Amino acid sequence: GNSVTQMEGPVTLSEEAFLTINCTYTATGYPSLFWYVQYPGEGLQLLLKATKADDKGSNKGFEATYRKETTSFHLEKGSVQVSDSAVYFCALRPYNNNDMRFGAGTRLTVKP
Amino acid sequence: NAGVTQTPKFRVLKTGQSMTLLCAQDMNHEYMYWYRQDPGMGLRLIHYSVGEGTTAKGEVPDGYNVSRLKKQNFLLGLESAAPSQTSVYFCASSYFRGQGFGQPQHFGDGTRLSIL
């Protein structure tokens, strides 16, 4: 079946550190891949997406590249800020339906 | 610019009580979804709807019912609440696949529900 596995947290970094949150997926065909961010007390917000192999999604300094060969969509940011503290979810949308599958989420805390 | 609005935001129920959670979207989306979010488990799909008057079961549908009488509204009902249904519930909506691959889901701010 379709599923997403992302690295367990929590992740704690100092401001300006480099961030990587790993995400791998299992799916048939070519799913669309997403990263969502959830701030405390709020719903999920779309951070970035990629719809085909080798696509790079980017937004607010975050990037992720759709790697078909390794079935991965790792989230990266070169220099994190305190305001990036949140829970990050990797998700996929299968090619043949609208059933989104989410990873368990990774909590990021950035300290000044 | 409301997007997806959920009511109520918080609710405490006693075991056996019933209640309805309301979701409203103003983006003219065809698809609507109800998820529950539990610690360490991400989001799990309860029910979804592909259009007015249609609903379907998701990953964890037991104990819940839904209705979509109007395109903009999607209701989630708990007929007899149980402590295992204590969770944060999120509604989401999206365009259907044919209007563009990779259409994301847009989420409400959630309803925090506690069953005592």
Tab-separated table of C-alpha atoms in Angstrom:
chain	number	residue	atom	x	y	z
A	1	GLY	CA	0.000	0.000	0.000
A	2	ASN	CA	0.862	3.659	0.035
A	3	SER	CA	2.742	4.926	3.052
A	4	VAL	CA	5.180	7.551	4.279
A	5	THR	CA	7.979	7.120	6.798
A	6	GLN	CA	9.708	10.145	8.248
A	7	MET	CA	12.460	10.474	10.797
A	8	GLU	CA	11.393	10.452	14.384
A	9	GLY	CA	11.816	13.508	16.463
A	10	PRO	CA	12.064	15.580	18.302
A	11	VAL	CA	14.790	17.507	16.556
A	12	THR	CA	16.463	20.355	18.443
A	13	LEU	CA	18.787	22.760	16.652
A	14	SER	CA	20.456	26.045	17.332
A	15	GLU	CA	19.524	29.075	15.267
A	16	GLU	CA	21.310	29.186	11.877
A	17	ALA	CA	21.995	25.440	11.916
A	18	PHE	CA	21.354	23.239	8.873
A	19	LEU	CA	18.169	21.194	8.907
A	20	THR	CA	17.414	17.852	7.307
A	21	ILE	CA	14.265	15.868	7.989
A	22	ASN	CA	14.228	12.546	6.175
A	23	CYS	CA	11.156	11.227	4.406
A	24	THR	CA	10.786	8.039	2.369
A	25	TYR	CA	7.686	6.695	0.736
A	26	THR	CA	6.115	3.561	-0.670
A	27	ALA	CA	3.681	3.939	-3.529
A	28	THR	CA	2.771	2.546	-6.902
A	29	GLY	CA	3.195	4.754	-9.908
A	30	TYR	CA	4.146	8.382	-9.490
A	31	PRO	CA	2.603	9.999	-6.429
A	32	SER	CA	2.670	13.696	-5.657
A	33	LEU	CA	4.734	14.539	-2.579
A	34	PHE	CA	4.175	17.269	-0.019
A	35	TRP	CA	5.628	18.811	3.103
A	36	TYR	CA	3.190	20.401	5.525
A	37	VAL	CA	4.010	22.465	8.632
A	38	GLN	CA	1.892	22.716	11.761
A	39	TYR	CA	2.396	25.539	14.248
A	40	PRO	CA	1.030	25.169	17.792
A	41	GLY	CA	-2.748	25.325	17.954
A	42	GLU	CA	-3.147	25.513	14.187
A	43	GLY	CA	-3.979	23.243	11.297
A	44	LEU	CA	-1.523	21.970	8.720
A	45	GLN	CA	-0.253	24.419	6.135
A	46	LEU	CA	1.261	23.427	2.826
A	47	LEU	CA	4.978	24.206	2.845
A	48	LEU	CA	6.037	22.824	-0.543
A	49	LYS	CA	5.233	20.122	-3.044
A	50	ALA	CA	6.620	18.177	-6.016
A	51	THR	CA	4.591	16.277	-8.568
A	52	LYS	CA	7.152	14.336	-10.614
A	53	ALA	CA	10.597	12.795	-10.323
A	54	ASP	CA	13.518	15.239	-9.955
A	55	ASP	CA	11.179	18.149	-9.229
A	56	LYS	CA	12.371	20.430	-6.440
A	57	GLY	CA	9.790	22.096	-4.251
A	58	SER	CA	10.853	25.204	-2.370
A	59	ASN	CA	9.317	27.808	-0.090
A	60	LYS	CA	10.521	30.114	2.709
A	61	GLY	CA	14.067	28.770	2.413
A	62	PHE	CA	12.964	25.124	2.661
A	63	GLU	CA	13.666	22.702	-0.179
A	64	ALA	CA	12.888	19.082	-1.008
A	65	THR	CA	13.702	17.081	-4.135
A	66	TYR	CA	11.548	14.220	-5.430
A	67	ARG	CA	13.946	11.274	-5.773
A	68	LYS	CA	12.305	8.366	-7.539
A	69	GLU	CA	15.386	6.143	-7.382
A	70	THR	CA	15.591	6.343	-3.591
A	71	THR	CA	11.832	6.955	-3.016
A	72	SER	CA	12.707	9.945	-0.871
A	73	PHE	CA	11.630	13.552	-0.361
A	74	HIS	CA	13.928	14.923	2.347
A	75	LEU	CA	13.257	18.404	3.707
A	76	GLU	CA	16.231	20.774	4.026
A	77	LYS	CA	16.915	24.323	5.118
A	78	GLY	CA	20.299	25.940	5.197
A	79	SER	CA	19.806	28.184	8.217
A	80	VAL	CA	16.892	27.670	10.586
A	81	GLN	CA	15.261	30.361	12.682
A	82	VAL	CA	13.428	30.222	15.983
A	83	SER	CA	10.228	30.895	14.055
A	84	ASP	CA	10.680	27.577	12.187
A	85	SER	CA	9.858	25.669	15.369
A	86	ALA	CA	6.866	23.515	14.454
A	87	VAL	CA	5.837	19.993	13.530
A	88	TYR	CA	6.624	18.959	9.949
A	89	PHE	CA	4.661	16.308	8.069
A	90	CYS	CA	5.646	14.527	4.898
A	91	ALA	CA	2.714	13.335	2.781
A	92	LEU	CA	1.968	11.660	-0.502
A	93	ARG	CA	-1.022	11.689	-2.816
A	94	PRO	CA	-1.190	8.524	-4.944
A	95	TYR	CA	-1.333	8.767	-8.684
A	96	ASN	CA	-4.742	7.160	-8.966
A	97	ASN	CA	-6.752	8.655	-6.117
A	98	ASN	CA	-7.062	11.580	-3.712
A	99	ASP	CA	-6.291	9.652	-0.540
A	100	MET	CA	-3.462	11.595	1.118
A	101	ARG	CA	-1.128	9.619	3.349
A	102	PHE	CA	0.807	11.398	6.092
A	103	GLY	CA	3.926	10.553	8.025
A	104	ALA	CA	3.863	10.642	11.822
A	105	GLY	CA	5.332	14.145	11.956
A	106	THR	CA	8.671	15.479	13.196
A	107	ARG	CA	8.762	18.127	15.888
A	108	LEU	CA	11.470	20.745	15.351
A	109	THR	CA	12.592	23.097	18.086
A	110	VAL	CA	15.046	25.860	17.224
A	111	LYS	CA	16.821	27.526	20.138
A	112	PRO	CA	18.267	31.060	20.014
B	1	ASN	CA	-10.397	34.950	3.275
B	2	ALA	CA	-11.760	32.246	5.597
B	3	GLY	CA	-10.630	29.043	3.827
B	4	VAL	CA	-11.658	26.068	5.979
B	5	THR	CA	-13.513	26.825	9.205
B	6	GLN	CA	-14.185	24.283	11.932
B	7	THR	CA	-16.606	24.629	14.818
B	8	PRO	CA	-16.356	24.195	17.721
B	9	LYS	CA	-12.668	24.625	18.569
B	10	PHE	CA	-12.874	22.773	21.881
B	11	ARG	CA	-15.381	20.408	23.414
B	12	VAL	CA	-15.557	18.098	26.404
B	13	LEU	CA	-18.047	15.249	26.334
B	14	LYS	CA	-19.046	12.478	28.659
B	15	THR	CA	-18.936	8.874	27.488
B	16	GLY	CA	-22.089	8.030	25.573
B	17	GLN	CA	-22.959	11.583	24.565
B	18	SER	CA	-23.334	12.556	20.962
B	19	MET	CA	-22.152	15.605	19.047
B	20	THR	CA	-21.561	16.974	15.568
B	21	LEU	CA	-18.477	18.762	14.314
B	22	LEU	CA	-19.025	21.227	11.496
B	23	CYS	CA	-16.622	22.023	8.679
B	24	ALA	CA	-17.239	24.785	6.161
B	25	GLN	CA	-15.095	25.779	3.174
B	26	ASP	CA	-15.463	28.759	0.884
B	27	MET	CA	-13.079	27.689	-1.894
B	28	ASN	CA	-15.629	25.737	-3.941
B	29	HIS	CA	-13.630	22.534	-3.442
B	30	GLU	CA	-15.184	19.266	-4.505
B	31	TYR	CA	-13.340	17.051	-2.014
B	32	MET	CA	-13.604	17.263	1.745
B	33	TYR	CA	-11.973	15.119	4.443
B	34	TRP	CA	-12.087	14.446	8.154
B	35	TYR	CA	-8.889	13.366	9.960
B	36	ARG	CA	-7.967	12.668	13.523
B	37	GLN	CA	-4.546	13.471	14.901
B	38	ASP	CA	-3.126	11.478	17.767
B	39	PRO	CA	0.375	11.755	19.275
B	40	GLY	CA	2.988	9.857	17.286
B	41	MET	CA	0.486	8.698	14.659
B	42	GLY	CA	0.255	11.585	12.255
B	43	LEU	CA	-3.126	12.132	10.641
B	44	ARG	CA	-5.521	9.298	9.964
B	45	LEU	CA	-8.393	9.636	7.548
B	46	ILE	CA	-11.833	9.004	9.061
B	47	HIS	CA	-14.210	9.726	6.176
B	48	TYR	CA	-14.119	11.761	3.023
B	49	SER	CA	-16.462	13.094	0.370
B	50	VAL	CA	-15.891	13.546	-3.342
B	51	GLY	CA	-18.937	15.722	-3.833
B	52	GLU	CA	-22.282	16.856	-2.503
B	53	GLY	CA	-24.386	13.917	-1.339
B	54	THR	CA	-21.521	11.395	-1.407
B	55	THR	CA	-19.332	10.053	1.387
B	56	ALA	CA	-16.816	7.234	1.768
B	57	LYS	CA	-14.923	5.504	4.557
B	58	GLY	CA	-11.305	6.211	5.247
B	59	GLU	CA	-8.753	4.412	7.368
B	60	VAL	CA	-10.517	4.661	10.775
B	61	PRO	CA	-14.281	5.131	10.205
B	62	ASP	CA	-15.729	3.119	13.092
B	63	GLY	CA	-17.763	5.145	15.596
B	64	TYR	CA	-18.199	8.098	13.237
B	65	ASN	CA	-20.752	9.169	10.657
B	66	VAL	CA	-20.623	11.993	8.134
B	67	SER	CA	-22.926	13.927	5.867
B	68	ARG	CA	-22.398	16.317	2.972
B	69	LEU	CA	-25.737	17.878	2.190
B	70	LYS	CA	-24.184	21.038	0.757
B	71	LYS	CA	-20.969	21.342	-1.224
B	72	GLN	CA	-19.429	23.760	1.247
B	73	ASN	CA	-20.213	21.811	4.433
B	74	PHE	CA	-19.017	18.478	5.779
B	75	LEU	CA	-20.341	17.252	9.138
B	76	LEU	CA	-18.728	14.656	11.384
B	77	GLY	CA	-20.932	12.960	13.956
B	78	LEU	CA	-20.170	10.908	17.018
B	79	GLU	CA	-23.301	8.977	17.982
B	80	SER	CA	-22.023	7.580	21.283
B	81	ALA	CA	-18.704	9.097	22.302
B	82	ALA	CA	-15.984	6.868	23.769
B	83	PRO	CA	-12.724	7.842	25.528
B	84	SER	CA	-10.785	6.357	22.574
B	85	GLN	CA	-12.215	9.153	20.451
B	86	THR	CA	-10.362	11.783	22.436
B	87	SER	CA	-8.280	13.462	19.762
B	88	VAL	CA	-7.773	16.552	17.661
B	89	TYR	CA	-9.993	16.491	14.579
B	90	PHE	CA	-9.049	18.255	11.371
B	91	CYS	CA	-11.153	18.981	8.347
B	92	ALA	CA	-9.552	19.538	4.946
B	93	SER	CA	-10.680	20.259	1.422
B	94	SER	CA	-9.173	20.132	-2.055
B	95	TYR	CA	-9.926	20.293	-5.753
B	96	PHE	CA	-10.446	16.946	-7.416
B	97	ARG	CA	-7.507	15.346	-9.200
B	98	GLY	CA	-8.692	16.160	-12.687
B	99	GLN	CA	-8.211	19.860	-12.123
B	100	GLY	CA	-4.514	19.574	-11.581
B	101	PHE	CA	-2.217	16.905	-10.375
B	102	GLY	CA	-0.784	17.399	-6.949
B	103	GLN	CA	-3.598	19.505	-5.623
B	104	PRO	CA	-2.861	20.029	-1.936
B	105	GLN	CA	-5.363	19.792	0.857
B	106	HIS	CA	-6.287	22.910	2.803
B	107	PHE	CA	-6.819	22.430	6.513
B	108	GLY	CA	-8.899	24.009	9.229
B	109	ASP	CA	-7.440	24.851	12.639
B	110	GLY	CA	-8.845	21.736	14.286
B	111	THR	CA	-11.281	20.763	17.007
B	112	ARG	CA	-9.851	19.489	20.264
B	113	LEU	CA	-12.252	16.903	21.649
B	114	SER	CA	-11.989	15.242	25.055
B	115	ILE	CA	-14.199	12.335	26.080
B	116	LEU	CA	-14.365	11.709	29.822
